[in-house]
Each structure stands twice: as structure tokens, then as C-alpha cells.
PDB file of C-alpha atoms in Angstrom:
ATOM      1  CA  UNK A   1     -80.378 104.063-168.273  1.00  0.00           C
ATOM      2  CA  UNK A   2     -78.798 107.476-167.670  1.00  0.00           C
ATOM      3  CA  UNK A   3     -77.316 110.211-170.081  1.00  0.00           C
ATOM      4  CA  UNK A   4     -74.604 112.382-169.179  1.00  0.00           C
ATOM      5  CA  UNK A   5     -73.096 114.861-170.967  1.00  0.00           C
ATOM      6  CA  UNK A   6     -69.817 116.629-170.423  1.00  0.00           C
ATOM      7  CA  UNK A   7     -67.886 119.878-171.219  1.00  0.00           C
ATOM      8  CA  UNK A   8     -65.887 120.340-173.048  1.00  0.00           C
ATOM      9  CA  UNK A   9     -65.238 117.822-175.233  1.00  0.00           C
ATOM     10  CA  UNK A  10     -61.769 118.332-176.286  1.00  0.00           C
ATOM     11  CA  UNK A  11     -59.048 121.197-175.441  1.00  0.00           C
ATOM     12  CA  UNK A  12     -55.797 122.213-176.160  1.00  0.00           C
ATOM     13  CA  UNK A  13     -54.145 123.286-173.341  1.00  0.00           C
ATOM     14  CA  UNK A  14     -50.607 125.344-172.235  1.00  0.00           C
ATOM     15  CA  UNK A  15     -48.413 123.578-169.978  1.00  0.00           C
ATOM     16  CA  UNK A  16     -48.799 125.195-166.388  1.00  0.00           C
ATOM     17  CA  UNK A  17     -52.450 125.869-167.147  1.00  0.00           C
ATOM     18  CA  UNK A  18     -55.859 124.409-165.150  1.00  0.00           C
ATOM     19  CA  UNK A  19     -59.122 123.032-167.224  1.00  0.00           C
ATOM     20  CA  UNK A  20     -61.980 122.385-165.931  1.00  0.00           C
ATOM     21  CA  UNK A  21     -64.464 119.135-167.177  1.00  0.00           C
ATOM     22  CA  UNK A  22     -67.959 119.111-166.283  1.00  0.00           C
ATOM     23  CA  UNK A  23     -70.342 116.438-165.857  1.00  0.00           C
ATOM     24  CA  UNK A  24     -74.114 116.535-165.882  1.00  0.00           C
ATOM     25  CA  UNK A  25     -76.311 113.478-165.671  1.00  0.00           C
ATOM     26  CA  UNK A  26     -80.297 113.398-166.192  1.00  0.00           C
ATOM     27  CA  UNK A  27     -80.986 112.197-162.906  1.00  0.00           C
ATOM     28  CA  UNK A  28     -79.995 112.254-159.386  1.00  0.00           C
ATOM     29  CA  UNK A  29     -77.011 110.073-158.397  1.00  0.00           C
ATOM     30  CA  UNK A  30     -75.067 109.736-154.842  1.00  0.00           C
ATOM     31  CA  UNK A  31     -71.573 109.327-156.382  1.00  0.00           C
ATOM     32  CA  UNK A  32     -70.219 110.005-159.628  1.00  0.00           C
ATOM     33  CA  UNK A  33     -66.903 108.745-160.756  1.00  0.00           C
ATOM     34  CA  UNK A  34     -63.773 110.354-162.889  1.00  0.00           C
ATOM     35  CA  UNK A  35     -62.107 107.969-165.047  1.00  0.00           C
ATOM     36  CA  UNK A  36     -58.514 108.674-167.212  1.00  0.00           C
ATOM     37  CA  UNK A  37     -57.655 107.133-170.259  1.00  0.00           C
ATOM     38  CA  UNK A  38     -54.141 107.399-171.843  1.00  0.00           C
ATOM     39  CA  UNK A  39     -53.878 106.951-175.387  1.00  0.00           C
ATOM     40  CA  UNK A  40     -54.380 103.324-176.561  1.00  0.00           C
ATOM     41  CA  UNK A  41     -54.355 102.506-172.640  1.00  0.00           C
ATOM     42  CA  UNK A  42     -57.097 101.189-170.102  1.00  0.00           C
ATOM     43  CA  UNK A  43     -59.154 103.089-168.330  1.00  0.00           C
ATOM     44  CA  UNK A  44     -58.386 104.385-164.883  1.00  0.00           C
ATOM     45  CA  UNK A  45     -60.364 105.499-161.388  1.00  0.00           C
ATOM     46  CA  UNK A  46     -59.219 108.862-160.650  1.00  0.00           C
ATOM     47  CA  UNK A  47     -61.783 109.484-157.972  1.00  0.00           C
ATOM     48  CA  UNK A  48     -65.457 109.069-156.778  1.00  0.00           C
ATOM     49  CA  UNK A  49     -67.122 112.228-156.083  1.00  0.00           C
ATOM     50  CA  UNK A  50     -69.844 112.046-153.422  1.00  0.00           C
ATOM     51  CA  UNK A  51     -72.517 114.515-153.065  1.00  0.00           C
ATOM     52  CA  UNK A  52     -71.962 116.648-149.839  1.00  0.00           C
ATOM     53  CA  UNK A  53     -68.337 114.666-148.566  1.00  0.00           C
ATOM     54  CA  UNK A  54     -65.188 115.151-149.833  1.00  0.00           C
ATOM     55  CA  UNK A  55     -64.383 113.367-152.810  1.00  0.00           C
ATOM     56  CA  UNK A  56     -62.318 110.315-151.928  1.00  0.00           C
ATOM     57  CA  UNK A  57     -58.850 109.784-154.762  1.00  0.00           C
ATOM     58  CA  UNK A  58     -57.401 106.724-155.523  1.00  0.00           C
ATOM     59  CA  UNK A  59     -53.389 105.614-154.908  1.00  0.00           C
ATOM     60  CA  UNK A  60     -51.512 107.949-157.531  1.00  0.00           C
ATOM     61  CA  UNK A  61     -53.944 110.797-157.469  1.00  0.00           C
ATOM     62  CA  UNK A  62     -54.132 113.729-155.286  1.00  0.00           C
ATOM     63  CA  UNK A  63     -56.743 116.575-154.171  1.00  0.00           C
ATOM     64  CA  UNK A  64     -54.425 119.609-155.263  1.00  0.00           C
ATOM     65  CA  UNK A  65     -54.051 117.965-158.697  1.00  0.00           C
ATOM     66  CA  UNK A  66     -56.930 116.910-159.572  1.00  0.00           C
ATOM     67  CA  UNK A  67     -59.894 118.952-157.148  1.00  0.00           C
ATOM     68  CA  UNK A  68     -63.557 117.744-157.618  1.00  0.00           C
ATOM     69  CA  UNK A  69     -66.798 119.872-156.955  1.00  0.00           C
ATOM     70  CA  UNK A  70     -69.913 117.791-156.227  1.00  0.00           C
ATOM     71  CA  UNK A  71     -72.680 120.730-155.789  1.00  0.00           C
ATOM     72  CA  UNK A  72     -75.766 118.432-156.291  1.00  0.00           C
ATOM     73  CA  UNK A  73     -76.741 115.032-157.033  1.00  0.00           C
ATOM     74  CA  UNK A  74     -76.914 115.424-160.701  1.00  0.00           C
ATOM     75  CA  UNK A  75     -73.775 117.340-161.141  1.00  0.00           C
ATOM     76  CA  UNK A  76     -70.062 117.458-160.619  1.00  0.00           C
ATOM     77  CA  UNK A  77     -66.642 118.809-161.918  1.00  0.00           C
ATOM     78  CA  UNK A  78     -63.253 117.745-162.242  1.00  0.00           C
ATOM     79  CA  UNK A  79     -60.149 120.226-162.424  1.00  0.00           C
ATOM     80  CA  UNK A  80     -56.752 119.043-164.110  1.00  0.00           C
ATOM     81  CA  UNK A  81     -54.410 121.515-162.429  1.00  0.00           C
ATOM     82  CA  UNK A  82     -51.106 122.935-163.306  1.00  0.00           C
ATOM     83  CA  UNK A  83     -51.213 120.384-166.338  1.00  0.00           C
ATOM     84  CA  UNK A  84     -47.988 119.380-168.337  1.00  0.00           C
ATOM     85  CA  UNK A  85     -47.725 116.781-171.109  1.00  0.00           C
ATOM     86  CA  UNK A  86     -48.728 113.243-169.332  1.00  0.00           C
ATOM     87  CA  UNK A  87     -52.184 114.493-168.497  1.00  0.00           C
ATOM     88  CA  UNK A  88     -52.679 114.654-171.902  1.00  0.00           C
ATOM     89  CA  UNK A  89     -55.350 111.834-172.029  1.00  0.00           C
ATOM     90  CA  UNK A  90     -59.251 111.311-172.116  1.00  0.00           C
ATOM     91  CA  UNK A  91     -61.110 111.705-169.070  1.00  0.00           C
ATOM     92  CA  UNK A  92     -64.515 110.481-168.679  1.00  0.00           C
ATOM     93  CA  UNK A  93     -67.423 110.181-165.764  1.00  0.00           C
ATOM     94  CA  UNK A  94     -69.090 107.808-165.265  1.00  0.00           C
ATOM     95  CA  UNK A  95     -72.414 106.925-163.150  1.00  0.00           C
ATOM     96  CA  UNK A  96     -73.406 103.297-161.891  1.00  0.00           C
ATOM     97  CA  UNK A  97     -77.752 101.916-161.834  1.00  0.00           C
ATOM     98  CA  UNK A  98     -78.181  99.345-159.704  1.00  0.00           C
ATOM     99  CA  UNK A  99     -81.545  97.178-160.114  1.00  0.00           C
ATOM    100  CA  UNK A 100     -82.328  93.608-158.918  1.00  0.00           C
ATOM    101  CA  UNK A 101     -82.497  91.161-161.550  1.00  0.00           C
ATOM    102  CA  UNK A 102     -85.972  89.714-162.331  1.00  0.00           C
ATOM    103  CA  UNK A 103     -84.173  86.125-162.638  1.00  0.00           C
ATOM    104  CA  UNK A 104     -83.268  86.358-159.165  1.00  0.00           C
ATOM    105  CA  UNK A 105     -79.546  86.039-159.896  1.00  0.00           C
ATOM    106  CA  UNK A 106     -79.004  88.829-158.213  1.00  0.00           C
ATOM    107  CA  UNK A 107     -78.619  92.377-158.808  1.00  0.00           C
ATOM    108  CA  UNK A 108     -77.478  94.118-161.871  1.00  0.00           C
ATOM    109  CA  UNK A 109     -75.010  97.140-161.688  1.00  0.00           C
ATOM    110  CA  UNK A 110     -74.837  98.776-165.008  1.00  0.00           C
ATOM    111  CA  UNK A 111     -72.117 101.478-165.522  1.00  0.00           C
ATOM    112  CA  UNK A 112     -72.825 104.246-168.107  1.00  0.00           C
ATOM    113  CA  UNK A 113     -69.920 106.574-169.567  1.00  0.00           C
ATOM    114  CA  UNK A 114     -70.116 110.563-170.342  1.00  0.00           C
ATOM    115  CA  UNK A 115     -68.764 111.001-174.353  1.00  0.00           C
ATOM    116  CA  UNK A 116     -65.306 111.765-172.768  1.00  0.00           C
ATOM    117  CA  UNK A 117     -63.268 115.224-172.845  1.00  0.00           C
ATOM    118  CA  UNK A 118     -60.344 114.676-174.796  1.00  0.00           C
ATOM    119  CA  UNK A 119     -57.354 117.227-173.189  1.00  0.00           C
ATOM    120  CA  UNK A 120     -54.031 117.616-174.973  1.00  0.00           C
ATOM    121  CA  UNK A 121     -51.736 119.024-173.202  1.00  0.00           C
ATOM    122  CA  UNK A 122     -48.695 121.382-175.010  1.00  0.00           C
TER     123      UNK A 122
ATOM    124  CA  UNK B   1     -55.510  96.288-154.632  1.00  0.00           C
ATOM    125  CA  UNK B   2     -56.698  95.020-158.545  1.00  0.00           C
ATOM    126  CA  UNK B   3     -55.109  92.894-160.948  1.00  0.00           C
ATOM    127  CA  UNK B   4     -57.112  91.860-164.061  1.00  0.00           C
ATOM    128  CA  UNK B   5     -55.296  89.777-167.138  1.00  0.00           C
ATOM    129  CA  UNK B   6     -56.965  89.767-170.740  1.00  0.00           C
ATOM    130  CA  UNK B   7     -55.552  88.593-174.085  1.00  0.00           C
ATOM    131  CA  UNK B   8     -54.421  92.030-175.761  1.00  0.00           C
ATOM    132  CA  UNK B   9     -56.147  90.861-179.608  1.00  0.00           C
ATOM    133  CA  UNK B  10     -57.581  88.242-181.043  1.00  0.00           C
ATOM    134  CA  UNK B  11     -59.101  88.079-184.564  1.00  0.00           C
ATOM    135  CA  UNK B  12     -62.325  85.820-185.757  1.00  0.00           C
ATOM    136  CA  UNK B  13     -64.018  85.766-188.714  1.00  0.00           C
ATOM    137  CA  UNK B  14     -67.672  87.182-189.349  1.00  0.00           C
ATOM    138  CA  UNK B  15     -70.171  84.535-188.239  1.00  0.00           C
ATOM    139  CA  UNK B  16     -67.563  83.013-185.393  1.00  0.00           C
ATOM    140  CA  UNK B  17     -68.131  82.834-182.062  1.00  0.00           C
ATOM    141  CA  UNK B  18     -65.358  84.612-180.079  1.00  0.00           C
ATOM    142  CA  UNK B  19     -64.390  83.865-176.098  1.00  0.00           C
ATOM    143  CA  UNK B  20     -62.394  86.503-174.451  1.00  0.00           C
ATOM    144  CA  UNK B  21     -60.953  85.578-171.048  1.00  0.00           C
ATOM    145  CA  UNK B  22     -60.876  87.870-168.154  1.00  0.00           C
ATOM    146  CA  UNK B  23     -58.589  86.474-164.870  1.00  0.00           C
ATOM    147  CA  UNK B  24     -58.383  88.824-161.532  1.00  0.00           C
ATOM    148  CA  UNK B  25     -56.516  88.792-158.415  1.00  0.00           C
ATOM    149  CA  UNK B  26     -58.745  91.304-155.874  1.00  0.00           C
ATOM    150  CA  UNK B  27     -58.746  92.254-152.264  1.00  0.00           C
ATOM    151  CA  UNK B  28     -62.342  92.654-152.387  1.00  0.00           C
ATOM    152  CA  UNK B  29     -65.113  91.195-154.753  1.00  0.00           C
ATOM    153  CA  UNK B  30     -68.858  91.838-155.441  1.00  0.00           C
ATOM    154  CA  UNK B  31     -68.911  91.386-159.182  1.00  0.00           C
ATOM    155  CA  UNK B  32     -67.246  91.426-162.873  1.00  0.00           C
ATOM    156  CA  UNK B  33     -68.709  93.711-165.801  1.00  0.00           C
ATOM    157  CA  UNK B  34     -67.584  94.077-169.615  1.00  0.00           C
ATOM    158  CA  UNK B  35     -67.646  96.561-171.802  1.00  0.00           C
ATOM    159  CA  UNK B  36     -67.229  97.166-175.423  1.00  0.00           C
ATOM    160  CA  UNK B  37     -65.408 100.621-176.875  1.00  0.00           C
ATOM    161  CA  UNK B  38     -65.134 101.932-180.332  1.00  0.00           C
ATOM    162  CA  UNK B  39     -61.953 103.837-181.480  1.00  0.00           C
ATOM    163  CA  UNK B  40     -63.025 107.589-180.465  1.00  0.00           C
ATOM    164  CA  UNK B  41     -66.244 106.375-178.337  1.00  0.00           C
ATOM    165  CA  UNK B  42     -66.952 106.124-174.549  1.00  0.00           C
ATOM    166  CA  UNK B  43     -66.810 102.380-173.287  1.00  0.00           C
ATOM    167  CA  UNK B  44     -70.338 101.094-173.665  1.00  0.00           C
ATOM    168  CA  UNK B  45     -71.699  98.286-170.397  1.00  0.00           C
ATOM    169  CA  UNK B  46     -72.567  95.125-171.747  1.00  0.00           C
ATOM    170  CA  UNK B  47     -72.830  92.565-168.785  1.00  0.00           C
ATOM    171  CA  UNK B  48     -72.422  92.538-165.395  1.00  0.00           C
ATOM    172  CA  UNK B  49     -71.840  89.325-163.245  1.00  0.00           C
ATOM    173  CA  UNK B  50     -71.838  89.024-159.680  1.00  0.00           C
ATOM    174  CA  UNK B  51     -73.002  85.033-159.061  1.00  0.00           C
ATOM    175  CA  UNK B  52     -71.241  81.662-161.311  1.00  0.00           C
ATOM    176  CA  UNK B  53     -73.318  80.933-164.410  1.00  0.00           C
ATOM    177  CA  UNK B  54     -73.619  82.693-167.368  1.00  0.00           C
ATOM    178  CA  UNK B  55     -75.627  85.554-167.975  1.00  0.00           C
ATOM    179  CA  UNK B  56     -77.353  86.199-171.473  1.00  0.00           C
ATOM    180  CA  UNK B  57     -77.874  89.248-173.485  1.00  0.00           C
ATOM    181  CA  UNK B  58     -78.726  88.701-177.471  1.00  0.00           C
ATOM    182  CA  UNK B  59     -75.568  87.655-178.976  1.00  0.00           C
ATOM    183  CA  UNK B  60     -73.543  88.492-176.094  1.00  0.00           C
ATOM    184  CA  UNK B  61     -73.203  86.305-172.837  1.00  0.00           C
ATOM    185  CA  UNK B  62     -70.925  86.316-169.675  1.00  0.00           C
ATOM    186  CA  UNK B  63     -69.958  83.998-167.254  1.00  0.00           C
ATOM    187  CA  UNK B  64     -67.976  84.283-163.961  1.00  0.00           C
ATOM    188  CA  UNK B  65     -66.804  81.078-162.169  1.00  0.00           C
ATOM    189  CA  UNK B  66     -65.887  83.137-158.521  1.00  0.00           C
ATOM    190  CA  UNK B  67     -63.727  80.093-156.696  1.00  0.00           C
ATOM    191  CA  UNK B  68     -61.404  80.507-160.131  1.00  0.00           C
ATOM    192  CA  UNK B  69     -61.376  84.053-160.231  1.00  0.00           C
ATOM    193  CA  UNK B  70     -62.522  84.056-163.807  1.00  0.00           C
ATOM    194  CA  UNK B  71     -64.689  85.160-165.780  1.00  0.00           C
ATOM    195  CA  UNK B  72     -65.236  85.143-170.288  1.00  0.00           C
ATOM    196  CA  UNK B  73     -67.312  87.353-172.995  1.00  0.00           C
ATOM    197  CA  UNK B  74     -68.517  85.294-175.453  1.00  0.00           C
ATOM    198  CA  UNK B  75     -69.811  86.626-179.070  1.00  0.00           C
ATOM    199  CA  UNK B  76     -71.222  84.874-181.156  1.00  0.00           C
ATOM    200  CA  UNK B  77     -72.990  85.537-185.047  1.00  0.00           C
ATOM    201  CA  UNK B  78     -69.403  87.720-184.908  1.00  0.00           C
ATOM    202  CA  UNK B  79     -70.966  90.881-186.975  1.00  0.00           C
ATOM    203  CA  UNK B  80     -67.891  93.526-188.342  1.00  0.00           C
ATOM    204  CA  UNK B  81     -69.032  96.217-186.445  1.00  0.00           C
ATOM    205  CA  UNK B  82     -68.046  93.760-183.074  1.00  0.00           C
ATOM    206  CA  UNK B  83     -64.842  94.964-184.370  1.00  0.00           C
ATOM    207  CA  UNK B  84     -63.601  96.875-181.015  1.00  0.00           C
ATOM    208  CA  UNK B  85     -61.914  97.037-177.867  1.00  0.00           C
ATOM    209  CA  UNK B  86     -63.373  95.077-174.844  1.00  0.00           C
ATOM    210  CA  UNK B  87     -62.755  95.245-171.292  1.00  0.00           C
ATOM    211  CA  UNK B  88     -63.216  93.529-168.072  1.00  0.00           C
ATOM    212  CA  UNK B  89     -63.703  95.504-164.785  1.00  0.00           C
ATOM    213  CA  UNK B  90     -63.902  94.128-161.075  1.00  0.00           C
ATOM    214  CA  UNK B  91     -66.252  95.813-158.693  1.00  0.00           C
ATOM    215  CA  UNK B  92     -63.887  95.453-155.821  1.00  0.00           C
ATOM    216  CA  UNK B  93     -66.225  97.216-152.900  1.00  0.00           C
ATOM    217  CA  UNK B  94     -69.730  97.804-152.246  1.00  0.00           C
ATOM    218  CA  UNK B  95     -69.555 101.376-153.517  1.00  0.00           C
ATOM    219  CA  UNK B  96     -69.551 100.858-157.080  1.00  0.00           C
ATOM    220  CA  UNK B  97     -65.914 101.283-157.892  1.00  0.00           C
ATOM    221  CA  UNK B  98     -64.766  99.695-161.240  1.00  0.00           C
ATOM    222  CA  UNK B  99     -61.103  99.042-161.587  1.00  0.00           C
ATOM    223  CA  UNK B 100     -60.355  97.989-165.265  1.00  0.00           C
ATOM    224  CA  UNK B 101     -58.085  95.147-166.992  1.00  0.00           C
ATOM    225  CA  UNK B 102     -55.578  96.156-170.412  1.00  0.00           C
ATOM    226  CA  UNK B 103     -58.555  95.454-172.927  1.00  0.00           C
ATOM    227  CA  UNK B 104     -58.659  93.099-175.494  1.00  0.00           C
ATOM    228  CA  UNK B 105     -58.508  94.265-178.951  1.00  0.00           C
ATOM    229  CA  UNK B 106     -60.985  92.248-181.221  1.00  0.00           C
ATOM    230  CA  UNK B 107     -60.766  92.239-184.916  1.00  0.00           C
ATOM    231  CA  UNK B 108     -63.696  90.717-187.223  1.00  0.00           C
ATOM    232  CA  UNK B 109     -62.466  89.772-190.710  1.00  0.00           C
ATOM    233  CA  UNK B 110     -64.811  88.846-193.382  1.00  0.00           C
TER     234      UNK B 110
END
């Protein structure tokens, strides 16, 4: 399994204004991903952070809006910049375990969630 | 890209067994996981398929059928606390990425 934690866990933020969400896991992980999720919506890849590359962004998000630090294998951050009103959402990292099945149906990738920071956004 | 289709609610009683469907149109495919999330909570894994057949957890099991791009959830001994949100998400690459469907809103009645 794997535990992560993240900070902070909710904020109320000014329009114009950057937060910053960290994201600590209890063990060492290549890539760590940043998920959104809208009220009532799905949720959505933001961007996989890799641990000494660039993080790489998915079609509708962008490095000056949302920047990610990966300083270590257990750690990374995500910055919501110059926020208004729509990135008022949850956003959550997440970590995936891969490990071979003992069936031998193959392997098993099991995806584990931080608690979420909940950002509103005035 | 990803395109996953689930049923947005469906309701059972307590004791049912419940099927919720999961259909996806990908570029790319290594497997199909679920996940069940409580109003206010982080989505929580339950299953991850990435061969045909079912796979078996406790009261939950999965099953993917890959030449129908398809896979279901079923529950069964429905319990209210099943009472929750569940998704299906597409590994579409062979670095982990999870792309999400809509969710599937399940309600448990007594």
C-alpha cells in the first residue's frame, strides 16, 4: 500500500492569487500524478510529475498554470497560478504499486489517492 | 485519446447484487481499474484488470472482456454503506496514466 498525505487540505483563495499543494508519500516512487476534480464531476489527469525530468501536462493544461516541483522520489508539489473561479475544484495526487499477481493473471497496478486539497477560489 | 461510458445512477436494494458497466474507446490499452468514492473522500482502488475473466475481491469482482472494450463491477450482499460513487479508469500507456469515465452514482435502499 502507500500513504500520502497532502497540504493543505482546503483554502480559500483571492482571484489573481497562486497556492501551492504538497504531496508526500511514505515511500519512494518514480512518478507521481496530479489529478482535478470539479464539483460533482470526474476526476481528471493534470500531469505526471517525474523525479529529475520535467513534468509532462496533459491536452488542456499548461506549465505556467499549473508548475510542478519533483525534488525527490517521495515528494512533489503542484502550484495553481494566477487562479480565478473555475479552478475552484479538488485536486488530488495520486501514486500507482505495481506487483505481479500470484494467480499468474498478470500484474496488478493499484492506484492510491492523497485525502485531496479542496481550493475555492473567490 | 480516452473515452469511457458508465450509467450515471442506479439504485438496488440492500442484499442485491449490483452490475455497473464500464465501455471505452482508447488509443492505447494495458488495463481497466475501479474505484469507489464517498461524498467528501478520496477515490479508494478496488480492482484492476488487465487480461478477460473476472477478477475477485470479497464481495466485489471485475471483469474485462478486451475484444469488446468492456468491462463491469459487480457487488453483491449490497451493504448501505456501498452507497457511493464508482468509477472506471483506462490505463491507456505503460506509464501508469489513469484517464477516468463520468462515475456512476450508486444508491443502496433498505
Amino acid at each position: 500500500s502507500a500513504v500520502i498525505s497532502q497540504k493543505p487540505s482546503r483554502d480559500i483563495c483571492q482571484r489573481g492569487t497562486s497556492l501551492t499543494i504538497q504531496c508526500q508519500v511514505d515511500s519512494q516512487v518514480t512518478m507521481m500524478f496530479w489529478y482535478r476534480q470539479q464539483p460533482g464531476q470526474s476526476l481528471t489527469l493534470i500531469a505526471t510529475a517525474n523525479q529529475g525530468s520535467e513534468a509532462t501536462y496533459e491536452s488542456g493544461f499548461v506549465i505556467d498554470k499549473f508548475p510542478i516541483s519533483r525534488p525527490n522520489l517521495t515528494f512533489s508539489t503542484l502550484t495553481v497560478s494566477n487562479m480565478s473561479p473555475e479552478d475552484s475544484s479538488i485536486y488530488l495526487c495520486s501514486v500507482v504499486r505495481t506487483a505481479f499477481r500470484t494467480s499468474g493473471r498478470g500484474e496488478d497496478n493499484e492506484q492510491f489517492f492523497g485525502p485531496g486539497t479542496r481550493l475555492t477560489v473567490l | 485519446g480516452q473515452s469511457l461510458e458508465q450509467p450515471s445512477e442506479v439504485t438496488a436494494v440492500e442484499g442485491a447484487i449490483v452490475q455497473i458497466n464500464c465501455t471505452y474507446q482508447t488509443s492505447g490499452f494495458y488495463g481497466l481499474s475501479w474505484y469507489q468514492q464517498h461524498d467528501g473522500g478520496a477515490p479508494t482502488f478496488l480492482s484492476y484488470n488487465a487480461l478477460d475473466g473476472l477478477e475477485e475481491t470479497g464481495r466485489f469482482s471485475s471483469f474485462l472482456s478486451r475484444s469488446d472494450s468492456y468491462g463491469y463491477l459487480l457487488l453483491q450482499e449490497l451493504q448501505m454503506k456501498d452507497s457511493a460513487s464508482y468509477f472506471c479508469a483506462v490505463r491507456g500507456n505503460n506509464f501508469n496514466k489513469f484517464y477516468f469515465g463520468s462515475g456512476t452514482k450508486l444508491n443502496v435502499k433498505p
